[in-house]
């Protein structure tokens, strides 16, 4: 590095060699190495720490059963893998750029598939944008709509990137927490008992509120917002002229007969909602990083502007693979042969397996209605726990997870990371588990839990 800097400086001062070269060289080194100017843009202030990096690293050590990160550790369905193979080995033009806002067969199938579900005539060119995963969709939406000083309402616990994405756009996150109802003796709690206080929610809307982000089924809680809850959110958005960013990446994973309702399908909501989806979550292929946003032209056109000035377009082959997978799924929709049906059933079985196993060591899982995740209460174990290392201001769940990874070989994510800093201390006794895992992973988890149980004794 030092050598490179020296080479550049010499090149720049070369013409001065023999005159005031000594002084110029010293000055050049000095300026390059100390760089008095502020380097990073102000919009990065306060968002540099990302807890995922730390917890993913800890959980990726050998012999750790990683139930932390949200990805399936089993293959995507055979038809999706074949679709990917067709995309790679078929038409050579799929190696080239495609249309900026989405590969046309993909935007067409997304428009027809979701048009039926949302009860909308969706124009593939005006109402669809294909993005780098749902993450890219969220980023594009925040950049396109949130302005300096705008407020964004975020429902806690929340998928943690919503806060930095709001801040990076110059917005102000305004948090409102789902409140659990009191625990019933002997019964497991359900995430449906975690509810918004309608008065508190209404109080968060101001003349500066630009958007509300709604995640259903939610990460990390697994809550599926009921129609009544969505109607409340919808009426407040309409009353205060607010855009709803609906993150619905887990829409196919809803358990126990609950129904996923897209807020965009409620009366008057299509016109003010961006609906975000993920092929990674839909087809168990999170590495493909194909996502999309659906919405009215008046909103989408601004996302198009961000997209054409940043990514421009996403990889063609993965889009082609997702298009073919959706075409297949459309033919089987609602039937036992549908992947969405089979994946939902398999995930519900895994969820039940994990809930039973966690209870064996005294953890109290909160029954999720949907998604890849459940959160489990760790407070009942507290009395049996050793003193946990860690800084005194580090939330208890974070210290617990680090201890559990190191001593029990089980990786999870502390739920406090899904809260804003002021609310973190009230929710520091839950951990998030991803149960969308292969049978062999669940068996490995059972072995670790059995050992833990033996150590705890009767
Ligand atoms: C709620 C939620 N939204 C968006 C994403 C990002 O999805 P993608 O992998 O398609 O970028 C995730 C990933 O974990 C998520 O949990």
Short mmCIF file of C-alpha atoms and ligand atoms in Angstrom, two decimals:
data_model
loop_
_atom_site.label_atom_id
_atom_site.label_comp_id
_atom_site.label_asym_id
_atom_site.label_seq_id
_atom_site.Cartn_x
_atom_site.Cartn_y
_atom_site.Cartn_z
CA UNK A 1 0.00 0.00 0.00
CA UNK A 2 2.75 2.39 1.08
CA UNK A 3 4.75 1.47 -2.02
CA UNK A 4 1.77 2.21 -4.28
CA UNK A 5 1.21 5.59 -2.70
CA UNK A 6 4.90 6.40 -3.13
CA UNK A 7 4.78 5.36 -6.79
CA UNK A 8 1.75 7.56 -7.49
CA UNK A 9 3.35 10.53 -5.72
CA UNK A 10 6.60 10.13 -7.62
CA UNK A 11 4.67 9.99 -10.86
CA UNK A 12 2.80 13.16 -9.99
CA UNK A 13 5.88 15.13 -8.91
CA UNK A 14 8.15 13.65 -11.59
CA UNK A 15 8.29 16.87 -13.64
CA UNK A 16 9.49 18.73 -10.55
CA UNK A 17 12.42 16.42 -9.96
CA UNK A 18 15.60 18.41 -9.37
CA UNK A 19 13.75 21.61 -8.44
CA UNK A 20 11.73 21.67 -5.20
CA UNK A 21 11.22 17.92 -5.36
CA UNK A 22 12.24 17.13 -1.79
CA UNK A 23 9.65 19.49 -0.33
CA UNK A 24 6.92 18.42 -2.78
CA UNK A 25 7.46 14.77 -2.02
CA UNK A 26 7.23 15.29 1.73
CA UNK A 27 4.08 17.35 1.28
CA UNK A 28 2.54 14.73 -0.99
CA UNK A 29 3.24 11.90 1.46
CA UNK A 30 1.91 13.97 4.29
CA UNK A 31 -1.35 14.82 2.50
CA UNK A 32 -1.91 11.28 1.29
CA UNK A 33 -1.28 9.56 4.57
CA UNK A 34 -3.15 11.86 6.94
CA UNK A 35 -6.02 12.94 4.61
CA UNK A 36 -7.45 15.87 6.52
CA UNK A 37 -10.74 15.71 4.63
CA UNK A 38 -13.60 13.68 6.07
CA UNK A 39 -13.73 10.46 4.05
CA UNK A 40 -17.11 8.88 4.55
CA UNK A 41 -20.37 10.50 3.56
CA UNK A 42 -22.43 11.78 6.47
CA UNK A 43 -25.26 9.44 5.59
CA UNK A 44 -23.10 6.55 6.87
CA UNK A 45 -22.87 8.00 10.37
CA UNK A 46 -24.09 5.58 13.01
CA UNK A 47 -24.85 2.71 10.65
CA UNK A 48 -21.44 1.09 10.30
CA UNK A 49 -21.99 -1.65 12.89
CA UNK A 50 -23.83 -4.66 11.51
CA UNK A 51 -24.50 -7.40 14.08
CA UNK A 52 -24.93 -10.06 11.39
CA UNK A 53 -21.27 -10.06 10.51
CA UNK A 54 -20.33 -11.00 14.07
CA UNK A 55 -23.02 -13.62 14.66
CA UNK A 56 -22.65 -15.26 11.25
CA UNK A 57 -18.91 -15.57 11.83
CA UNK A 58 -19.40 -17.14 15.27
CA UNK A 59 -21.97 -19.60 13.90
CA UNK A 60 -19.85 -20.67 10.97
CA UNK A 61 -17.21 -22.37 13.13
CA UNK A 62 -17.00 -26.16 12.70
CA UNK A 63 -19.45 -28.23 14.67
CA UNK A 64 -21.89 -25.35 15.26
CA UNK A 65 -25.47 -26.11 14.25
CA UNK A 66 -26.37 -22.84 12.58
CA UNK A 67 -29.99 -21.97 13.28
CA UNK A 68 -29.22 -18.28 13.09
CA UNK A 69 -29.18 -17.11 9.52
CA UNK A 70 -32.36 -17.23 7.42
CA UNK A 71 -31.60 -19.62 4.59
CA UNK A 72 -32.64 -23.20 3.83
CA UNK A 73 -29.72 -25.65 3.95
CA UNK A 74 -31.42 -28.01 1.49
CA UNK A 75 -31.62 -27.79 -2.31
CA UNK A 76 -34.20 -25.73 -4.17
CA UNK A 77 -36.94 -27.78 -5.88
CA UNK A 78 -35.73 -29.81 -8.90
CA UNK A 79 -37.76 -27.71 -11.37
CA UNK A 80 -36.00 -24.52 -10.17
CA UNK A 81 -32.55 -26.09 -10.44
CA UNK A 82 -33.45 -27.27 -13.97
CA UNK A 83 -34.70 -23.80 -14.84
CA UNK A 84 -31.34 -22.42 -13.73
CA UNK A 85 -29.53 -25.02 -15.84
CA UNK A 86 -31.65 -24.08 -18.88
CA UNK A 87 -30.78 -20.43 -18.29
CA UNK A 88 -27.07 -21.16 -18.17
CA UNK A 89 -26.83 -23.68 -21.01
CA UNK A 90 -29.69 -22.59 -23.29
CA UNK A 91 -30.03 -19.37 -25.27
CA UNK A 92 -26.59 -17.74 -25.29
CA UNK A 93 -28.24 -14.31 -25.33
CA UNK A 94 -29.11 -14.90 -21.68
CA UNK A 95 -25.44 -14.13 -21.03
CA UNK A 96 -26.10 -10.56 -22.12
CA UNK A 97 -27.86 -7.52 -20.70
CA UNK A 98 -31.61 -7.54 -20.69
CA UNK A 99 -34.26 -4.85 -20.23
CA UNK A 100 -33.29 -2.54 -17.35
CA UNK A 101 -36.40 -2.95 -15.21
CA UNK A 102 -36.62 -6.71 -15.58
CA UNK A 103 -36.22 -9.61 -18.04
CA UNK A 104 -39.51 -9.43 -19.99
CA UNK A 105 -40.64 -13.05 -19.41
CA UNK A 106 -40.11 -12.46 -15.67
CA UNK A 107 -41.95 -9.14 -15.48
CA UNK A 108 -44.79 -10.71 -17.53
CA UNK A 109 -45.21 -13.73 -15.27
CA UNK A 110 -44.92 -11.61 -12.11
CA UNK A 111 -47.60 -9.31 -13.50
CA UNK A 112 -50.00 -12.13 -14.33
CA UNK A 113 -49.29 -14.18 -11.18
CA UNK A 114 -49.61 -11.33 -8.71
CA UNK A 115 -52.25 -9.52 -10.74
CA UNK A 116 -54.66 -12.36 -9.90
CA UNK A 117 -53.67 -12.43 -6.23
CA UNK A 118 -53.92 -8.67 -5.76
CA UNK A 119 -56.99 -8.23 -7.96
CA UNK A 120 -55.16 -5.71 -10.15
CA UNK A 121 -54.42 -5.27 -13.81
CA UNK A 122 -50.62 -5.18 -13.54
CA UNK A 123 -48.64 -3.76 -16.44
CA UNK A 124 -45.31 -5.65 -16.67
CA UNK A 125 -43.43 -2.52 -17.77
CA UNK A 126 -44.99 0.12 -15.55
CA UNK A 127 -45.92 -1.75 -12.40
CA UNK A 128 -43.02 -4.18 -11.92
CA UNK A 129 -39.35 -3.70 -11.11
CA UNK A 130 -36.92 -6.61 -10.75
CA UNK A 131 -34.20 -5.94 -8.16
CA UNK A 132 -31.15 -7.51 -6.52
CA UNK A 133 -33.15 -9.52 -4.03
CA UNK A 134 -35.81 -8.06 -1.80
CA UNK A 135 -32.97 -6.25 -0.06
CA UNK A 136 -32.36 -4.34 -3.29
CA UNK A 137 -36.08 -3.67 -3.60
CA UNK A 138 -36.17 -2.16 -0.11
CA UNK A 139 -33.11 -0.03 -0.74
CA UNK A 140 -34.50 1.25 -4.02
CA UNK A 141 -37.84 2.06 -2.41
CA UNK A 142 -36.26 4.02 0.46
CA UNK A 143 -33.96 5.91 -1.88
CA UNK A 144 -36.80 6.76 -4.24
CA UNK A 145 -39.37 7.92 -1.71
CA UNK A 146 -37.76 9.02 1.54
CA UNK A 147 -36.45 12.54 1.60
CA UNK A 148 -34.39 14.51 4.11
CA UNK A 149 -36.46 14.81 7.32
CA UNK A 150 -39.25 12.46 6.24
CA UNK A 151 -40.52 10.09 8.92
CA UNK A 152 -40.87 6.36 8.36
CA UNK A 153 -42.93 4.26 10.76
CA UNK A 154 -41.30 0.94 11.58
CA UNK A 155 -43.09 -1.77 13.54
CA UNK A 156 -40.88 -3.52 16.10
CA UNK A 157 -39.43 -6.11 16.13
CA UNK A 158 -38.34 -5.36 12.56
CA UNK A 159 -36.05 -6.78 9.89
CA UNK A 160 -33.05 -4.78 10.97
CA UNK A 161 -32.08 -3.14 7.65
CA UNK A 162 -35.20 -0.92 7.67
CA UNK A 163 -33.59 1.46 10.15
CA UNK A 164 -30.24 2.08 8.37
CA UNK A 165 -32.01 2.26 5.01
CA UNK A 166 -34.28 5.00 6.37
CA UNK A 167 -31.31 6.86 7.84
CA UNK A 168 -29.24 6.56 4.67
CA UNK A 169 -32.03 8.21 2.74
CA UNK A 170 -32.03 11.08 5.24
CA UNK A 171 -35.26 9.97 6.90
CA UNK A 172 -36.18 9.63 10.56
CA UNK A 173 -37.31 6.21 11.79
CA UNK A 174 -40.30 6.31 14.14
CA UNK A 175 -40.77 3.08 16.05
CA UNK A 176 -43.88 1.44 17.36
CA UNK A 177 -43.67 -1.91 19.15
CA UNK A 178 -45.93 -4.91 18.97
CA UNK A 179 -46.81 -5.65 22.61
CA UNK A 180 -47.08 -9.25 23.84
CA UNK A 181 -50.10 -10.01 26.02
CA UNK A 182 -49.41 -11.56 29.44
CA UNK A 183 -48.19 -15.15 29.37
CA UNK A 184 -50.72 -17.88 30.17
CA UNK A 185 -49.56 -20.54 32.61
CA UNK A 186 -48.62 -23.84 31.01
CA UNK A 187 -49.52 -22.72 27.49
CA UNK A 188 -47.19 -21.60 24.74
CA UNK A 189 -47.64 -18.02 23.64
CA UNK A 190 -48.47 -17.27 20.04
CA UNK A 191 -47.14 -14.37 18.03
CA UNK A 192 -50.77 -13.49 17.29
CA UNK A 193 -50.82 -12.23 20.91
CA UNK A 194 -48.26 -9.58 19.93
CA UNK A 195 -50.37 -6.66 18.85
CA UNK A 196 -50.22 -3.02 17.95
CA UNK A 197 -51.92 -0.58 20.26
CA UNK A 198 -54.21 1.29 17.82
CA UNK A 199 -54.00 4.55 19.79
CA UNK A 200 -50.22 4.40 19.99
CA UNK A 201 -49.97 3.56 16.28
CA UNK A 202 -52.22 6.48 15.34
CA UNK A 203 -50.10 8.81 17.49
CA UNK A 204 -47.02 8.02 15.38
CA UNK A 205 -48.49 9.53 12.23
CA UNK A 206 -47.60 13.19 11.68
CA UNK A 207 -47.57 15.58 8.75
CA UNK A 208 -43.96 14.45 8.12
CA UNK A 209 -44.80 10.74 7.87
CA UNK A 210 -43.89 9.59 4.39
CA UNK A 211 -44.03 5.82 4.66
CA UNK A 212 -44.86 2.91 6.92
CA UNK A 213 -43.08 -0.38 6.47
CA UNK A 214 -45.15 -3.46 7.04
CA UNK A 215 -43.62 -6.92 7.09
CA UNK A 216 -46.07 -9.81 6.98
CA UNK A 217 -45.37 -12.67 7.67
CA UNK A 218 -42.79 -10.98 9.82
CA UNK A 219 -39.15 -11.53 10.57
CA UNK A 220 -38.21 -12.31 13.38
CA UNK A 221 -41.56 -12.86 15.12
CA UNK A 222 -43.38 -14.86 12.44
CA UNK A 223 -46.50 -12.72 12.85
CA UNK A 224 -49.11 -12.79 10.09
CA UNK A 225 -51.07 -9.56 10.32
CA UNK A 226 -54.81 -10.21 10.38
CA UNK A 227 -57.17 -8.49 7.98
CA UNK A 228 -58.43 -6.30 10.84
CA UNK A 229 -54.87 -5.22 11.71
CA UNK A 230 -54.15 -4.47 8.07
CA UNK A 231 -57.37 -2.46 7.79
CA UNK A 232 -56.25 -0.33 10.71
CA UNK A 233 -52.85 0.30 9.08
CA UNK A 234 -54.51 0.95 5.72
CA UNK A 235 -56.98 3.48 7.08
CA UNK A 236 -54.19 5.41 8.86
CA UNK A 237 -52.06 5.40 5.69
CA UNK A 238 -55.00 6.75 3.71
CA UNK A 239 -55.96 9.33 6.33
CA UNK A 240 -52.38 10.70 6.48
CA UNK A 241 -51.47 10.20 2.81
CA UNK A 242 -48.68 7.76 3.60
CA UNK A 243 -47.07 5.14 1.36
CA UNK A 244 -47.02 1.56 2.63
CA UNK A 245 -43.91 -0.48 1.86
CA UNK A 246 -45.12 -4.06 2.21
CA UNK A 247 -42.33 -6.60 2.65
CA UNK A 248 -44.04 -9.91 1.89
CA UNK A 249 -41.06 -12.15 1.19
CA UNK A 250 -42.47 -14.98 3.35
CA UNK A 251 -45.97 -14.84 1.92
CA UNK A 252 -46.12 -18.55 1.01
CA UNK A 253 -45.07 -19.69 4.47
CA UNK A 254 -48.17 -19.32 6.62
CA UNK A 255 -49.09 -22.03 9.14
CA UNK A 256 -52.06 -23.46 11.04
CA UNK A 257 -54.60 -22.29 8.48
CA UNK A 258 -53.84 -18.57 8.89
CA UNK A 259 -54.17 -16.52 5.70
CA UNK A 260 -51.68 -14.12 4.22
CA UNK A 261 -53.42 -10.94 3.10
CA UNK A 262 -51.52 -8.46 0.94
CA UNK A 263 -52.27 -4.96 2.14
CA UNK A 264 -52.23 -3.82 -1.51
CA UNK A 265 -55.38 -5.90 -2.07
CA UNK A 266 -57.42 -3.85 0.44
CA UNK A 267 -59.70 -1.15 -0.96
CA UNK A 268 -57.79 1.99 -1.90
CA UNK A 269 -54.39 0.52 -1.02
CA UNK A 270 -52.93 -0.54 -4.39
CA UNK A 271 -52.41 3.09 -5.23
CA UNK A 272 -50.20 3.74 -2.20
CA UNK A 273 -48.45 0.40 -1.67
CA UNK A 274 -45.19 -1.10 -2.85
CA UNK A 275 -45.34 -4.88 -2.55
CA UNK A 276 -41.93 -6.53 -2.25
CA UNK A 277 -41.13 -10.20 -2.89
CA UNK A 278 -38.08 -12.46 -3.07
CA UNK A 279 -37.36 -15.39 -5.39
CA UNK A 280 -34.72 -16.48 -2.88
CA UNK A 281 -37.35 -17.02 -0.19
CA UNK A 282 -39.98 -18.26 -2.66
CA UNK A 283 -37.89 -21.00 -4.29
CA UNK A 284 -35.41 -21.76 -1.47
CA UNK A 285 -32.58 -20.20 -3.47
CA UNK A 286 -31.47 -17.23 -1.41
CA UNK A 287 -28.17 -16.99 -3.29
CA UNK A 288 -29.96 -16.11 -6.54
CA UNK A 289 -30.76 -12.65 -5.18
CA UNK A 290 -33.73 -11.92 -7.39
CA UNK A 291 -36.41 -9.73 -5.88
CA UNK A 292 -39.19 -7.53 -7.15
CA UNK A 293 -41.41 -4.59 -6.36
CA UNK A 294 -44.99 -4.27 -7.58
CA UNK A 295 -46.93 -1.05 -7.36
CA UNK A 296 -48.75 1.76 -9.10
CA UNK A 297 -46.95 3.60 -11.89
CA UNK A 298 -46.93 6.87 -9.92
CA UNK A 299 -44.66 5.23 -7.30
CA UNK A 300 -42.78 2.74 -9.47
CA UNK A 301 -41.53 5.39 -11.85
CA UNK A 302 -39.42 6.86 -9.04
CA UNK A 303 -37.98 3.45 -8.18
CA UNK A 304 -37.16 3.05 -11.87
CA UNK A 305 -35.18 6.30 -11.65
CA UNK A 306 -33.09 5.00 -8.74
CA UNK A 307 -32.60 1.65 -10.45
CA UNK A 308 -31.47 3.09 -13.77
CA UNK A 309 -28.96 5.27 -11.96
CA UNK A 310 -27.51 2.56 -9.74
CA UNK A 311 -27.75 -1.14 -10.68
CA UNK A 312 -29.32 -0.54 -14.09
CA UNK A 313 -30.35 -4.17 -14.40
CA UNK A 314 -30.01 -7.49 -12.62
CA UNK A 315 -28.34 -10.66 -13.93
CA UNK A 316 -30.32 -12.06 -16.86
CA UNK A 317 -29.82 -15.78 -16.21
CA UNK A 318 -31.14 -15.81 -12.66
CA UNK A 319 -34.15 -13.78 -13.83
CA UNK A 320 -34.77 -16.34 -16.58
CA UNK A 321 -34.57 -19.16 -14.01
CA UNK A 322 -37.08 -17.39 -11.75
CA UNK A 323 -39.41 -16.73 -14.70
CA UNK A 324 -39.44 -20.42 -15.65
CA UNK A 325 -39.96 -21.44 -12.01
CA UNK A 326 -42.96 -19.12 -11.68
CA UNK A 327 -44.40 -20.41 -14.96
CA UNK A 328 -44.21 -23.93 -13.57
CA UNK A 329 -45.70 -22.86 -10.25
CA UNK A 330 -48.57 -21.07 -11.96
CA UNK A 331 -49.62 -24.37 -13.59
CA UNK A 332 -49.68 -26.14 -10.21
CA UNK A 333 -50.96 -23.28 -8.07
CA UNK A 334 -53.09 -24.40 -5.12
CA UNK A 335 -52.63 -28.11 -5.94
CA UNK A 336 -50.77 -30.68 -3.83
CA UNK A 337 -48.03 -30.70 -6.50
CA UNK A 338 -47.35 -26.96 -5.97
CA UNK A 339 -43.99 -26.16 -4.38
CA UNK A 340 -45.63 -23.42 -2.37
CA UNK A 341 -47.97 -26.00 -0.84
CA UNK A 342 -45.25 -28.60 -0.27
CA UNK A 343 -42.74 -26.13 1.12
CA UNK A 344 -45.33 -24.70 3.50
CA UNK A 345 -46.20 -28.20 4.79
CA UNK A 346 -42.55 -29.20 5.23
CA UNK A 347 -41.76 -25.91 7.00
CA UNK A 348 -44.67 -26.31 9.38
CA UNK A 349 -43.37 -29.78 10.31
CA UNK A 350 -39.89 -28.34 10.92
CA UNK A 351 -41.39 -25.54 12.99
CA UNK A 352 -43.23 -28.07 15.19
CA UNK A 353 -40.12 -30.21 15.52
CA UNK A 354 -38.00 -27.24 16.62
CA UNK A 355 -40.64 -25.99 19.06
CA UNK A 356 -40.84 -29.41 20.77
CA UNK A 357 -37.07 -29.70 20.96
CA UNK A 358 -36.54 -26.22 22.42
CA UNK A 359 -39.05 -26.87 25.17
CA UNK A 360 -37.02 -29.89 26.30
CA UNK A 361 -34.35 -27.57 27.79
CA UNK A 362 -36.79 -25.09 29.28
CA UNK A 363 -36.99 -22.58 26.44
CA UNK A 364 -40.44 -21.17 25.65
CA UNK A 365 -40.92 -20.76 21.90
CA UNK A 366 -43.55 -18.29 20.75
CA UNK A 367 -45.62 -20.05 18.12
CA UNK A 368 -45.01 -18.33 14.76
CA UNK A 369 -47.91 -18.02 12.31
CA UNK A 370 -45.57 -17.75 9.33
CA UNK A 371 -42.05 -17.11 7.97
CA UNK A 372 -38.76 -19.01 8.40
CA UNK A 373 -38.42 -18.03 12.04
CA UNK A 374 -39.60 -18.32 15.58
CA UNK A 375 -38.45 -16.45 18.63
CA UNK A 376 -38.05 -18.20 21.93
CA UNK A 377 -38.14 -16.80 25.44
CA UNK A 378 -34.94 -17.52 27.37
CA UNK A 379 -35.93 -15.97 30.71
CA UNK A 380 -36.91 -19.25 32.37
CA UNK A 381 -33.35 -20.52 31.88
CA UNK A 382 -31.83 -17.42 33.43
CA UNK A 383 -31.74 -18.80 36.97
CA UNK A 384 -29.82 -21.88 35.77
CA UNK A 385 -27.32 -19.90 33.74
CA UNK A 386 -23.74 -19.11 34.74
CA UNK A 387 -22.65 -15.46 34.81
CA UNK A 388 -22.34 -14.60 31.16
CA UNK A 389 -19.26 -12.79 29.95
CA UNK A 390 -19.63 -9.59 27.95
CA UNK A 391 -19.82 -5.85 28.42
CA UNK A 392 -22.39 -4.69 31.00
CA UNK A 393 -24.21 -2.65 28.36
CA UNK A 394 -24.40 -5.62 25.97
CA UNK A 395 -27.99 -6.93 25.91
CA UNK A 396 -28.54 -10.19 27.80
CA UNK A 397 -29.77 -12.08 24.72
CA UNK A 398 -26.62 -11.17 22.81
CA UNK A 399 -24.42 -12.50 25.63
CA UNK A 400 -26.66 -15.58 25.85
CA UNK A 401 -26.32 -16.36 22.13
CA UNK A 402 -22.53 -16.02 22.24
CA UNK A 403 -22.43 -18.32 25.26
CA UNK A 404 -24.78 -20.81 23.58
CA UNK A 405 -22.71 -20.91 20.38
CA UNK A 406 -19.49 -21.45 22.31
CA UNK A 407 -20.72 -23.85 24.97
CA UNK A 408 -23.67 -25.63 23.39
CA UNK A 409 -22.71 -25.51 19.71
CA UNK A 410 -26.03 -23.94 18.68
CA UNK A 411 -26.19 -20.74 16.61
CA UNK A 412 -29.10 -18.28 16.92
CA UNK A 413 -29.63 -14.51 16.64
CA UNK A 414 -30.43 -12.25 19.63
CA UNK A 415 -33.82 -10.60 19.15
CA UNK A 416 -32.66 -7.26 20.61
CA UNK A 417 -30.96 -6.54 17.26
CA UNK A 418 -34.46 -6.29 15.77
CA UNK A 419 -35.29 -3.34 18.06
CA UNK A 420 -34.37 0.32 18.10
CA UNK A 421 -31.73 1.24 20.70
CA UNK A 422 -34.17 2.80 23.23
CA UNK A 423 -36.45 -0.27 23.20
CA UNK A 424 -33.75 -2.94 23.14
CA UNK A 425 -33.53 -3.34 26.91
CA UNK A 426 -37.24 -4.25 27.13
CA UNK A 427 -36.80 -7.10 24.65
CA UNK A 428 -33.47 -8.66 25.56
CA UNK A 429 -34.71 -12.09 26.62
CA UNK A 430 -35.61 -13.67 23.30
CA UNK A 431 -33.52 -15.37 20.62
CA UNK A 432 -34.42 -16.02 16.98
CA UNK A 433 -34.22 -19.49 15.48
CA UNK A 434 -34.51 -20.32 11.78
CA UNK A 435 -36.35 -23.64 11.46
CA UNK A 436 -36.36 -23.91 7.65
CA UNK A 437 -33.53 -26.41 7.81
CA UNK A 438 -32.76 -29.89 6.56
CA UNK A 439 -33.82 -32.91 8.62
CA UNK A 440 -30.14 -33.73 9.28
CA UNK A 441 -29.62 -30.24 10.76
CA UNK A 442 -32.65 -30.67 13.00
CA UNK A 443 -31.29 -34.03 14.17
CA UNK A 444 -27.91 -32.45 14.91
CA UNK A 445 -29.77 -29.76 16.87
CA UNK A 446 -31.61 -32.47 18.84
CA UNK A 447 -28.33 -34.11 19.82
CA UNK A 448 -26.97 -30.81 21.14
CA UNK A 449 -30.18 -30.09 23.03
CA UNK A 450 -30.24 -33.58 24.52
CA UNK A 451 -26.70 -33.08 25.82
CA UNK A 452 -27.71 -29.69 27.23
CA UNK A 453 -30.72 -31.25 28.91
CA UNK A 454 -28.56 -33.98 30.50
CA UNK A 455 -26.20 -31.32 31.85
CA UNK A 456 -29.10 -29.35 33.32
CA UNK A 457 -30.26 -32.45 35.19
CA UNK A 458 -33.78 -33.03 36.52
C1 LIG B 1 -38.23 -9.65 5.95
C2 LIG B 1 -37.16 -9.77 4.92
N1 LIG B 1 -37.16 -8.93 3.87
C3 LIG B 1 -36.23 -8.99 2.91
C4 LIG B 1 -35.21 -9.92 2.97
C5 LIG B 1 -34.16 -9.95 1.89
O1 LIG B 1 -34.48 -10.89 0.91
P1 LIG B 1 -33.48 -11.21 -0.30
O2 LIG B 1 -32.62 -12.35 0.14
O3 LIG B 1 -34.36 -11.56 -1.46
O4 LIG B 1 -32.69 -9.98 -0.55
C6 LIG B 1 -35.15 -10.80 4.06
C7 LIG B 1 -34.03 -11.77 4.17
O5 LIG B 1 -33.78 -12.37 5.18
C8 LIG B 1 -36.15 -10.73 5.05
O6 LIG B 1 -36.15 -11.55 6.11
#
